[in-house]
Short mmCIF file of C-alpha atoms in Angstrom, two decimals:
data_model
loop_
_atom_site.label_atom_id
_atom_site.label_comp_id
_atom_site.label_asym_id
_atom_site.label_seq_id
_atom_site.Cartn_x
_atom_site.Cartn_y
_atom_site.Cartn_z
CA MET A 1 53.88 52.42 116.88
CA LYS A 2 53.13 52.98 113.36
CA LYS A 3 52.52 49.42 112.83
CA ILE A 4 50.60 48.87 115.38
CA TRP A 5 48.46 51.48 114.23
CA LEU A 6 48.58 50.19 110.49
CA SER A 7 47.68 46.80 111.81
CA LEU A 8 44.82 47.71 113.74
CA ILE A 9 43.19 50.12 111.29
CA GLY A 10 43.56 47.18 108.51
CA MET A 11 42.06 45.23 110.17
CA MET A 12 39.39 47.43 111.64
CA MET A 13 38.63 48.15 107.56
CA ALA A 14 38.17 44.82 106.47
CA PHE A 15 35.92 43.59 109.23
CA SER A 16 33.53 46.45 108.86
CA VAL A 17 33.54 46.88 104.84
CA SER A 18 31.01 43.89 105.38
CA ALA A 19 28.69 45.67 107.33
CA ALA A 20 26.37 46.23 104.07
CA GLN A 21 25.14 46.13 100.62
CA VAL A 22 29.01 46.96 99.09
CA SER A 23 28.95 45.89 95.60
CA ASP A 24 31.85 43.59 94.61
CA SER A 25 33.45 46.90 92.36
CA SER A 26 34.22 49.02 95.78
CA PRO A 27 37.36 49.48 95.95
CA SER A 28 40.05 49.01 98.51
CA VAL A 29 43.09 49.94 100.00
CA SER A 30 46.40 49.46 98.72
CA LEU A 31 48.51 47.99 101.09
CA ASP A 32 51.73 49.70 99.27
CA LYS A 33 50.46 52.85 99.78
CA VAL A 34 49.28 52.70 103.08
CA VAL A 35 53.04 51.50 103.93
CA LYS A 36 54.70 53.99 101.74
CA ASN A 37 52.70 56.48 103.78
CA GLU A 38 50.53 57.57 99.96
CA PRO A 39 47.27 57.65 101.39
CA GLN A 40 44.22 57.16 98.65
CA VAL A 41 42.30 60.33 99.96
CA LEU A 42 45.30 63.38 100.38
CA SER A 43 42.52 65.68 101.09
CA ALA A 44 39.96 66.28 103.48
CA SER A 45 37.74 68.67 101.00
CA ALA A 46 34.44 67.07 100.82
CA ALA A 47 34.89 67.32 96.72
CA GLN A 48 36.69 64.63 96.94
CA PHE A 49 33.79 62.34 98.86
CA SER A 50 32.46 60.39 96.40
CA ASP A 51 30.35 57.31 95.98
CA GLY A 52 32.39 53.75 96.21
CA ALA A 53 35.49 55.65 98.04
CA GLN A 54 34.67 57.06 100.98
CA TYR A 55 30.95 55.83 101.26
CA VAL A 56 28.80 53.88 99.82
CA THR A 57 24.46 54.43 98.88
CA LEU A 58 22.76 51.73 99.62
CA ASP A 59 21.31 49.33 97.82
CA LYS A 60 18.23 49.64 99.30
CA PRO A 61 17.73 52.97 101.88
CA VAL A 62 15.68 52.79 105.30
CA THR A 63 13.06 55.41 106.02
CA GLY A 64 13.21 56.00 110.13
CA GLU A 65 16.41 55.26 110.64
CA PRO A 66 18.46 58.16 113.05
CA GLN A 67 20.12 60.79 111.47
CA VAL A 68 23.86 59.01 112.29
CA LEU A 69 23.30 55.96 113.12
CA GLU A 70 26.57 53.92 114.90
CA PHE A 71 26.11 50.08 115.23
CA PHE A 72 28.70 48.09 117.83
CA SER A 73 29.67 45.53 120.07
CA PHE A 74 31.56 45.56 123.39
CA TYR A 75 32.46 41.68 122.29
CA CYS A 76 33.98 43.79 119.12
CA PRO A 77 38.06 44.80 119.64
CA HIS A 78 37.82 47.13 116.74
CA CYS A 79 35.09 48.61 118.38
CA TYR A 80 36.73 49.32 121.67
CA GLN A 81 39.25 51.08 119.56
CA PHE A 82 36.95 53.47 117.93
CA GLU A 83 35.34 54.39 120.62
CA GLU A 84 38.01 53.78 123.50
CA VAL A 85 41.33 54.56 122.02
CA TYR A 86 40.77 56.39 118.70
CA HIS A 87 37.47 58.08 119.23
CA VAL A 88 36.06 57.98 116.54
CA SER A 89 32.58 58.87 118.11
CA ASP A 90 33.41 61.77 119.66
CA SER A 91 35.16 63.38 116.94
CA VAL A 92 31.89 62.74 114.94
CA LYS A 93 29.72 64.50 117.30
CA LYS A 94 32.06 67.46 117.40
CA VAL A 95 31.44 68.37 114.00
CA LEU A 96 28.20 67.35 112.94
CA PRO A 97 25.48 70.31 111.83
CA ALA A 98 23.16 71.44 115.28
CA GLY A 99 20.40 69.53 115.67
CA THR A 100 21.74 66.36 114.19
CA LYS A 101 21.49 63.19 116.28
CA MET A 102 23.37 60.53 116.61
CA THR A 103 22.52 57.46 117.79
CA LYS A 104 24.21 53.95 118.70
CA TYR A 105 22.70 50.22 118.60
CA HIS A 106 24.25 47.66 120.34
CA VAL A 107 24.75 44.40 117.70
CA GLU A 108 23.46 40.57 119.45
CA PHE A 109 25.36 38.42 117.06
CA LEU A 110 29.26 38.72 118.75
CA GLY A 111 29.16 37.23 122.14
CA PRO A 112 28.12 34.59 124.14
CA LEU A 113 25.30 36.97 126.10
CA GLY A 114 25.16 39.27 122.88
CA LYS A 115 21.55 39.32 123.46
CA GLN A 116 21.91 40.17 127.07
CA MET A 117 24.33 43.36 125.70
CA THR A 118 21.58 44.29 124.11
CA GLN A 119 18.94 44.32 126.26
CA ALA A 120 21.73 46.02 128.82
CA TRP A 121 22.63 48.79 126.50
CA ALA A 122 18.43 49.76 125.58
CA VAL A 123 18.82 50.13 129.22
CA ALA A 124 22.12 52.30 129.26
CA MET A 125 19.58 54.32 125.97
CA ALA A 126 16.75 54.60 128.76
CA LEU A 127 18.44 56.04 131.34
CA GLY A 128 20.13 58.27 129.87
CA VAL A 129 23.49 56.56 131.32
CA GLU A 130 25.13 55.40 127.63
CA ASP A 131 28.26 56.96 128.75
CA LYS A 132 29.19 55.76 132.11
CA ILE A 133 28.06 52.68 130.77
CA THR A 134 30.74 52.00 127.65
CA PRO A 135 34.06 52.56 129.07
CA LEU A 136 33.00 50.46 131.90
CA MET A 137 31.57 48.07 130.03
CA PHE A 138 34.10 47.78 127.77
CA GLU A 139 36.64 47.68 130.12
CA ALA A 140 34.66 44.62 131.67
CA VAL A 141 34.24 42.68 128.75
CA GLN A 142 37.22 42.93 126.83
CA LYS A 143 40.22 43.60 129.75
CA THR A 144 39.61 41.91 133.02
CA GLN A 145 36.77 39.38 131.71
CA THR A 146 34.64 40.06 134.35
CA VAL A 147 30.90 39.73 132.48
CA GLN A 148 30.74 35.87 131.91
CA THR A 149 26.48 36.18 133.18
CA PRO A 150 24.12 38.75 133.28
CA ASP A 151 24.25 39.48 136.86
CA ASP A 152 27.64 40.70 135.69
CA ILE A 153 26.43 43.32 133.69
CA ARG A 154 23.98 44.28 135.66
CA ASN A 155 27.38 44.64 138.44
CA VAL A 156 28.61 47.09 135.44
CA PHE A 157 25.64 49.12 135.80
CA VAL A 158 25.41 49.23 139.92
CA LYS A 159 29.58 50.34 139.67
CA ALA A 160 28.52 53.05 136.99
CA GLY A 161 25.72 54.61 139.42
CA VAL A 162 22.63 52.42 138.59
CA SER A 163 21.52 50.57 141.54
CA ALA A 164 20.61 47.02 141.32
CA GLU A 165 16.59 47.98 141.32
CA ASP A 166 16.21 50.54 138.78
CA TYR A 167 18.77 48.50 135.99
CA ASP A 168 16.11 44.96 136.51
CA ALA A 169 12.81 47.65 136.60
CA ALA A 170 14.23 49.27 133.49
CA LEU A 171 14.95 45.54 131.99
CA ASN A 172 11.54 44.74 132.30
CA SER A 173 10.05 47.61 130.99
CA PHE A 174 8.05 48.12 128.10
CA VAL A 175 10.81 51.00 127.03
CA VAL A 176 13.47 48.99 126.96
CA LYS A 177 11.78 46.13 125.12
CA SER A 178 10.85 48.54 122.48
CA LEU A 179 14.53 49.56 122.40
CA VAL A 180 15.60 46.02 121.95
CA VAL A 181 13.19 45.52 119.07
CA GLN A 182 14.05 48.98 117.59
CA GLN A 183 17.82 47.86 117.23
CA GLN A 184 17.42 44.68 116.21
CA LYS A 185 15.42 45.89 113.25
CA ALA A 186 17.88 48.21 112.15
CA ALA A 187 20.48 46.00 112.06
CA GLU A 188 18.26 43.76 109.86
CA ASP A 189 16.61 46.57 107.89
CA LEU A 190 20.72 48.16 106.58
CA GLN A 191 21.35 44.18 106.12
CA LEU A 192 24.03 44.63 108.80
CA ARG A 193 26.71 42.08 108.34
CA GLY A 194 30.19 43.99 110.65
CA VAL A 195 30.78 45.93 113.61
CA PRO A 196 32.10 48.72 113.78
CA ALA A 197 29.89 50.55 111.38
CA MET A 198 28.18 54.09 111.11
CA PHE A 199 25.07 54.63 108.83
CA VAL A 200 23.77 58.54 107.94
CA ASN A 201 19.92 59.00 107.30
CA GLY A 202 19.33 55.08 106.00
CA LYS A 203 21.02 55.52 102.84
CA TYR A 204 24.53 56.15 103.18
CA MET A 205 27.47 54.30 105.30
CA VAL A 206 31.05 55.22 105.53
CA LYS A 207 33.66 52.87 103.97
CA PRO A 208 36.77 52.87 105.90
CA ASP A 209 39.05 52.07 102.91
CA GLY A 210 38.73 55.11 101.24
CA LEU A 211 39.49 57.22 104.37
CA ASP A 212 42.96 58.83 104.54
CA THR A 213 45.10 56.10 106.49
CA SER A 214 48.46 58.00 106.31
CA SER A 215 47.73 58.21 110.35
CA MET A 216 45.32 57.99 113.00
CA GLU A 217 44.67 61.45 113.08
CA ALA A 218 44.36 61.75 109.70
CA TYR A 219 42.04 58.73 109.97
CA VAL A 220 39.83 59.92 112.28
CA LYS A 221 39.29 63.49 110.64
CA GLN A 222 37.99 62.78 107.84
CA PHE A 223 36.20 60.17 109.07
CA ALA A 224 34.23 62.70 110.92
CA GLU A 225 34.07 64.80 107.99
CA VAL A 226 32.74 62.10 105.63
CA VAL A 227 29.76 61.80 107.77
CA LYS A 228 29.13 65.76 108.60
CA PHE A 229 29.45 65.38 104.62
CA LEU A 230 26.51 63.07 104.64
CA SER A 231 24.19 64.55 106.50
CA GLU A 232 24.14 67.66 105.08
CA LYS A 233 24.00 65.88 101.91
CA LYS A 234 20.05 65.91 100.11
#
């Protein structure tokens, strides 16, 4: 189980670190330290969270973005692990200061139906059914591989309790079209290159290779604490 965890987290870090403006001088995880259970970060103390280690400050901060913004794709296996296995997003939500909003955007640069998935996620946002759609869509895309056409995407919504009529109406609405543009613009403005990725206040990106990888629990806990720290950072 430990080997599986290390393999998964290693792949996740390698992919997500390229998501934004990270300089070549950013430190990388020592595989020897991970294997020997000697994590680079030994304490969850916020005093040890530093720019270039557990997070990076973007070269070009973006104003007007959600306070905490996560990018993902239903086609991304690491996103599936991030959301459905390790429940990182849920852990982050639990520690955020009162009134801090967390938003998730879908990216369209992965998968044969990437654009349609981004539109569908906009529908989920507009209808307020993100929590119902997320596990079902991940299951259909990555497990049963039953999503091959736009109609298959709609069928997942129907399975979640959304009528086909309501789905079609929302899909063609101005609100959903605006949400699609919003997701696309945020990814472009933040120079997103990979998922999963999490940004805070349009200024910071969590840097997974600086977190405690000694165990799944330690990694998830510290990820959440870094986001909380950044959300309170002036």
